[in-house]
Amino acid sequence: MDHAAWTDAQSSVTVDVDGHDVEMAYYEAGPTDADPLVFLHGVPTWGYLWRRVAPAFTDEYRVVVPDLVGYGNSENGEGFDRSIRAQEQALAGLLSALDIETCSLVAHDIGGGVALRFAAHQPERVDQLVCSNVVCYDSWPVDFIVETGLPKTAQLSDEELDGQLDFAFADGAYGEADPEFVAGMKYPWLERDGGKVALARAAVSTNTNHTMEIPYDDITADLLCLWAEDDQMQPIQYGEQLAEDVGGEVIRLNEAFHWVPEDRGEGYREELQSFLAG
């Protein structure tokens, strides 16, 4: 499925972020009466990150893949926070709108920070938690995101931004990147109105305090850290610390960098299926 088809398959709901009504886009497939399985992306990606993983679970689960607010096809204008603290509110609003009381969460990058906060603050609502190269503790932000959060990002030409996104997604892949994936990851920032400003807003909203303050001991979900061991942005040592503090397993995926659901789609699906099956 290319990013245009993924976009066409999305719906949206209105969620509350600090008193602001914000439209949140999401992809949903599978039986509505099945166990909910929610996939969360990070920065600077969107729900399409999970293209090689999420659709494989739609026979057995109610699969929901949101675009965090400010990302992808969600509302991307001014006037609301994009931090993981705010994204936790948006996630709660989405689950409420979809009448999902409990679920399993699969998360990557800052989506992991959102999932960890939600699982710590509402532990009764998260059955299983899969964290893949997520932000936690003081592991972030990385230099690329800090630079992207500067005002100059909004002033870049299309060609300049295209080059920066190539560095992130094409050069950041393990081996040769799939052009369909790279084009999909670029789409919200290059093709949507206001994309450049939205990218800068998303990047500048990174705040380490929002993961340092998580009461990790309050998380009761079964935890799997499904981690690309060659990632330099979110080193596996953080996954090991998370598994030790929360109680859980670390599975290392080799031949993968930060975009592990893309780099190791088949291996990722197999490990996730095994974990979910218990």
CSV table of C-alpha atoms in Angstrom, one decimal:
chain,number,residue,atom,x,y,z
A,1,MET,CA,0.0,0.0,0.0
A,2,ASP,CA,1.5,3.4,-1.0
A,3,HIS,CA,1.0,6.5,1.1
A,4,ALA,CA,-1.9,7.8,-1.1
A,5,ALA,CA,-3.9,4.5,-0.6
A,6,TRP,CA,-3.1,4.6,3.2
A,7,THR,CA,-4.3,8.2,3.3
A,8,ASP,CA,-7.5,7.3,1.5
A,9,ALA,CA,-8.2,4.5,4.0
A,10,GLN,CA,-7.9,6.9,7.0
A,11,SER,CA,-10.7,8.4,9.1
A,12,SER,CA,-10.5,11.1,11.7
A,13,VAL,CA,-12.0,12.2,15.1
A,14,THR,CA,-11.8,15.3,17.1
A,15,VAL,CA,-9.7,15.1,20.3
A,16,ASP,CA,-9.0,17.6,23.0
A,17,VAL,CA,-5.5,18.9,23.5
A,18,ASP,CA,-5.3,21.4,26.4
A,19,GLY,CA,-8.8,22.7,25.7
A,20,HIS,CA,-8.3,22.9,21.9
A,21,ASP,CA,-10.3,20.7,19.5
A,22,VAL,CA,-7.9,19.0,17.1
A,23,GLU,CA,-8.6,16.6,14.3
A,24,MET,CA,-6.7,13.3,14.6
A,25,ALA,CA,-6.4,11.0,11.6
A,26,TYR,CA,-6.1,7.3,12.0
A,27,TYR,CA,-6.1,4.1,9.9
A,28,GLU,CA,-8.3,1.3,11.2
A,29,ALA,CA,-8.9,-2.2,9.9
A,30,GLY,CA,-10.0,-5.6,11.3
A,31,PRO,CA,-13.0,-6.8,13.3
A,32,THR,CA,-14.4,-4.1,15.6
A,33,ASP,CA,-15.1,-6.6,18.2
A,34,ALA,CA,-11.6,-8.0,18.3
A,35,ASP,CA,-8.9,-7.1,20.8
A,36,PRO,CA,-7.6,-3.6,19.9
A,37,LEU,CA,-4.0,-3.3,18.8
A,38,VAL,CA,-2.8,0.3,18.6
A,39,PHE,CA,0.4,1.4,16.8
A,40,LEU,CA,2.2,4.7,17.6
A,41,HIS,CA,4.8,6.4,15.4
A,42,GLY,CA,7.4,8.9,16.3
A,43,VAL,CA,9.1,12.0,14.9
A,44,PRO,CA,9.4,12.9,12.0
A,45,THR,CA,7.2,10.0,10.8
A,46,TRP,CA,3.5,9.2,10.7
A,47,GLY,CA,1.2,6.2,10.8
A,48,TYR,CA,2.5,5.0,7.5
A,49,LEU,CA,5.7,3.9,9.3
A,50,TRP,CA,3.8,0.8,10.2
A,51,ARG,CA,2.9,-0.2,6.6
A,52,ARG,CA,4.8,-3.5,6.7
A,53,VAL,CA,3.6,-4.5,10.2
A,54,ALA,CA,0.1,-3.3,11.1
A,55,PRO,CA,-1.9,-4.7,8.2
A,56,ALA,CA,-0.6,-8.2,8.9
A,57,PHE,CA,-2.6,-8.2,12.1
A,58,THR,CA,-6.0,-7.2,10.8
A,59,ASP,CA,-7.4,-10.8,10.6
A,60,GLU,CA,-7.1,-11.3,14.3
A,61,TYR,CA,-7.1,-7.8,15.9
A,62,ARG,CA,-8.8,-4.4,15.7
A,63,VAL,CA,-5.9,-2.5,14.4
A,64,VAL,CA,-5.7,1.2,14.9
A,65,VAL,CA,-2.8,3.4,13.6
A,66,PRO,CA,-3.2,7.1,14.5
A,67,ASP,CA,-1.2,10.0,13.2
A,68,LEU,CA,-0.1,11.9,16.2
A,69,VAL,CA,-1.6,15.4,16.2
A,70,GLY,CA,0.5,17.8,14.1
A,71,TYR,CA,1.8,14.8,12.1
A,72,GLY,CA,0.7,12.9,8.9
A,73,ASN,CA,-2.9,13.7,8.0
A,74,SER,CA,-3.9,15.0,11.4
A,75,GLU,CA,-4.4,18.7,11.9
A,76,ASN,CA,-1.1,20.4,11.5
A,77,GLY,CA,-1.9,24.1,12.0
A,78,GLU,CA,-0.9,26.5,14.9
A,79,GLY,CA,-2.4,26.8,18.4
A,80,PHE,CA,-1.8,23.4,20.1
A,81,ASP,CA,1.1,21.5,21.7
A,82,ARG,CA,2.7,18.6,20.0
A,83,SER,CA,4.8,17.3,22.9
A,84,ILE,CA,4.4,13.8,24.1
A,85,ARG,CA,2.5,15.1,27.1
A,86,ALA,CA,-0.1,16.5,24.7
A,87,GLN,CA,0.0,13.4,22.5
A,88,GLU,CA,-0.9,11.4,25.6
A,89,GLN,CA,-4.1,13.5,25.8
A,90,ALA,CA,-4.8,13.0,22.1
A,91,LEU,CA,-4.3,9.2,22.4
A,92,ALA,CA,-6.8,9.1,25.3
A,93,GLY,CA,-9.3,11.1,23.3
A,94,LEU,CA,-8.9,8.8,20.3
A,95,LEU,CA,-9.4,5.7,22.3
A,96,SER,CA,-12.5,7.2,24.0
A,97,ALA,CA,-13.9,8.2,20.6
A,98,LEU,CA,-13.5,4.7,19.3
A,99,ASP,CA,-14.9,3.1,22.5
A,100,ILE,CA,-11.7,1.3,23.3
A,101,GLU,CA,-11.3,0.7,27.0
A,102,THR,CA,-8.3,-1.5,27.0
A,103,CYS,CA,-5.7,-2.3,24.3
A,104,SER,CA,-2.2,-3.4,23.5
A,105,LEU,CA,0.2,-0.7,22.4
A,106,VAL,CA,3.1,-1.0,19.9
A,107,ALA,CA,5.3,2.1,19.8
A,108,HIS,CA,8.3,3.6,18.1
A,109,ASP,CA,10.4,6.7,18.9
A,110,ILE,CA,8.4,9.4,20.6
A,111,GLY,CA,5.3,7.2,20.2
A,112,GLY,CA,7.0,5.1,22.8
A,113,GLY,CA,7.2,8.1,25.2
A,114,VAL,CA,3.4,8.6,24.7
A,115,ALA,CA,2.7,4.9,25.3
A,116,LEU,CA,4.9,4.8,28.4
A,117,ARG,CA,3.1,7.8,29.9
A,118,PHE,CA,-0.3,6.4,29.1
A,119,ALA,CA,0.6,2.9,30.5
A,120,ALA,CA,2.0,4.5,33.7
A,121,HIS,CA,-0.9,6.9,34.2
A,122,GLN,CA,-3.7,4.5,33.2
A,123,PRO,CA,-2.1,1.0,33.8
A,124,GLU,CA,-5.5,-0.8,33.8
A,125,ARG,CA,-6.0,0.2,30.2
A,126,VAL,CA,-2.9,-1.3,28.7
A,127,ASP,CA,-2.6,-5.1,28.5
A,128,GLN,CA,0.6,-5.5,26.5
A,129,LEU,CA,3.3,-2.9,25.6
A,130,VAL,CA,5.8,-3.2,22.8
A,131,CYS,CA,8.6,-0.6,22.7
A,132,SER,CA,10.8,-0.3,19.7
A,133,ASN,CA,13.7,2.1,19.8
A,134,VAL,CA,11.6,4.5,21.9
A,135,VAL,CA,12.5,7.6,23.7
A,136,CYS,CA,12.6,7.1,27.4
A,137,TYR,CA,14.5,8.5,30.4
A,138,ASP,CA,17.0,11.1,29.1
A,139,SER,CA,17.6,9.3,25.7
A,140,TRP,CA,16.5,12.3,23.6
A,141,PRO,CA,16.2,14.6,21.7
A,142,VAL,CA,18.8,13.8,19.1
A,143,ASP,CA,20.8,16.4,17.2
A,144,PHE,CA,18.9,16.0,13.9
A,145,ILE,CA,15.6,16.8,15.6
A,146,VAL,CA,17.0,19.7,17.6
A,147,GLU,CA,18.2,21.2,14.4
A,148,THR,CA,14.9,20.6,12.7
A,149,GLY,CA,13.1,22.4,15.4
A,150,LEU,CA,14.8,25.7,14.6
A,151,PRO,CA,12.8,28.5,12.8
A,152,LYS,CA,15.0,28.1,9.7
A,153,THR,CA,13.3,24.8,8.9
A,154,ALA,CA,10.1,26.7,7.9
A,155,GLN,CA,12.1,28.8,5.5
A,156,LEU,CA,13.8,26.0,3.6
A,157,SER,CA,13.1,25.5,-0.1
A,158,ASP,CA,11.4,22.3,-1.1
A,159,GLU,CA,14.7,21.1,-2.5
A,160,GLU,CA,16.6,21.8,0.7
A,161,LEU,CA,13.9,20.1,2.9
A,162,ASP,CA,13.8,17.2,0.4
A,163,GLY,CA,17.6,16.7,0.9
A,164,GLN,CA,17.3,16.8,4.7
A,165,LEU,CA,14.5,14.2,4.7
A,166,ASP,CA,16.5,12.0,2.3
A,167,PHE,CA,19.3,12.1,4.9
A,168,ALA,CA,16.8,11.0,7.6
A,169,PHE,CA,14.9,8.3,5.6
A,170,ALA,CA,17.0,7.2,2.7
A,171,ASP,CA,20.4,7.4,4.3
A,172,GLY,CA,18.9,6.3,7.6
A,173,ALA,CA,17.7,2.9,6.2
A,174,TYR,CA,19.6,-0.3,6.7
A,175,GLY,CA,20.7,-1.1,3.2
A,176,GLU,CA,18.9,0.4,0.2
A,177,ALA,CA,15.8,2.3,1.2
A,178,ASP,CA,12.5,1.5,-0.5
A,179,PRO,CA,11.6,4.6,-2.6
A,180,GLU,CA,7.9,4.1,-1.7
A,181,PHE,CA,8.7,4.3,2.0
A,182,VAL,CA,10.9,7.4,1.6
A,183,ALA,CA,8.2,9.2,-0.5
A,184,GLY,CA,5.6,8.3,2.1
A,185,MET,CA,7.7,9.7,5.0
A,186,LYS,CA,8.3,12.9,3.1
A,187,TYR,CA,4.7,13.4,2.1
A,188,PRO,CA,3.3,15.3,5.2
A,189,TRP,CA,6.1,17.8,5.3
A,190,LEU,CA,6.6,18.4,1.6
A,191,GLU,CA,3.1,18.0,0.1
A,192,ARG,CA,0.6,19.2,2.8
A,193,ASP,CA,-0.1,22.9,3.2
A,194,GLY,CA,1.9,24.2,6.2
A,195,GLY,CA,4.1,21.1,6.2
A,196,LYS,CA,7.4,22.8,6.8
A,197,VAL,CA,6.1,24.8,9.8
A,198,ALA,CA,4.4,21.7,11.1
A,199,LEU,CA,7.7,19.8,11.0
A,200,ALA,CA,9.5,22.6,12.9
A,201,ARG,CA,6.7,22.7,15.5
A,202,ALA,CA,6.8,18.9,15.9
A,203,ALA,CA,10.6,18.9,16.4
A,204,VAL,CA,10.7,21.8,18.8
A,205,SER,CA,8.1,20.2,21.0
A,206,THR,CA,10.5,17.5,22.2
A,207,ASN,CA,10.9,17.7,26.0
A,208,THR,CA,13.1,15.3,27.9
A,209,ASN,CA,11.2,16.2,31.1
A,210,HIS,CA,8.2,14.3,29.8
A,211,THR,CA,10.0,11.0,29.9
A,212,MET,CA,12.1,11.7,33.0
A,213,GLU,CA,8.9,12.3,35.1
A,214,ILE,CA,7.2,9.0,34.1
A,215,PRO,CA,6.6,6.8,37.1
A,216,TYR,CA,7.9,3.7,35.4
A,217,ASP,CA,7.2,1.5,38.4
A,218,ASP,CA,3.5,2.1,37.9
A,219,ILE,CA,3.4,0.3,34.5
A,220,THR,CA,1.8,-3.1,34.8
A,221,ALA,CA,1.5,-4.1,31.2
A,222,ASP,CA,3.5,-7.1,29.9
A,223,LEU,CA,6.5,-5.4,28.2
A,224,LEU,CA,8.6,-6.4,25.2
A,225,CYS,CA,11.5,-4.2,24.1
A,226,LEU,CA,11.7,-5.2,20.4
A,227,TRP,CA,14.8,-3.2,19.5
A,228,ALA,CA,17.1,-2.6,16.5
A,229,GLU,CA,20.5,-3.3,18.1
A,230,ASP,CA,22.4,-1.1,15.6
A,231,ASP,CA,20.4,2.1,16.2
A,232,GLN,CA,22.7,5.0,17.2
A,233,MET,CA,19.8,7.4,17.9
A,234,GLN,CA,18.1,5.3,20.6
A,235,PRO,CA,20.8,2.8,21.8
A,236,ILE,CA,19.7,-0.5,23.0
A,237,GLN,CA,21.0,0.2,26.5
A,238,TYR,CA,17.9,2.3,27.1
A,239,GLY,CA,15.7,-0.7,26.1
A,240,GLU,CA,17.6,-2.8,28.6
A,241,GLN,CA,17.1,-0.3,31.3
A,242,LEU,CA,13.4,0.0,30.5
A,243,ALA,CA,13.0,-3.8,30.6
A,244,GLU,CA,14.8,-4.0,33.9
A,245,ASP,CA,12.8,-1.2,35.6
A,246,VAL,CA,9.4,-2.3,34.3
A,247,GLY,CA,10.0,-6.0,34.1
A,248,GLY,CA,10.1,-7.5,30.6
A,249,GLU,CA,12.1,-9.0,27.8
A,250,VAL,CA,14.5,-7.4,25.3
A,251,ILE,CA,14.7,-8.9,21.8
A,252,ARG,CA,17.5,-7.6,19.6
A,253,LEU,CA,16.8,-7.3,15.9
A,254,ASN,CA,20.0,-7.1,13.9
A,255,GLU,CA,20.5,-5.6,10.4
A,256,ALA,CA,18.3,-2.7,11.4
A,257,PHE,CA,18.7,1.0,12.3
A,258,HIS,CA,16.2,3.4,13.8
A,259,TRP,CA,13.4,2.7,11.3
A,260,VAL,CA,13.2,-0.9,12.5
A,261,PRO,CA,9.5,-1.6,11.4
A,262,GLU,CA,10.6,-0.8,7.9
A,263,ASP,CA,14.1,-2.3,8.0
A,264,ARG,CA,13.0,-5.6,9.4
A,265,GLY,CA,9.3,-5.9,8.6
A,266,GLU,CA,9.1,-9.6,8.4
A,267,GLY,CA,11.2,-10.3,11.5
A,268,TYR,CA,9.3,-7.6,13.4
A,269,ARG,CA,6.0,-9.2,12.5
A,270,GLU,CA,7.1,-12.6,13.6
A,271,GLU,CA,8.4,-11.4,17.0
A,272,LEU,CA,5.3,-9.3,17.6
A,273,GLN,CA,3.0,-12.1,16.8
A,274,SER,CA,4.8,-14.4,19.2
A,275,PHE,CA,4.6,-11.9,22.0
A,276,LEU,CA,1.0,-11.0,21.5
A,277,ALA,CA,0.0,-14.7,21.5
A,278,GLY,CA,1.6,-15.0,24.9
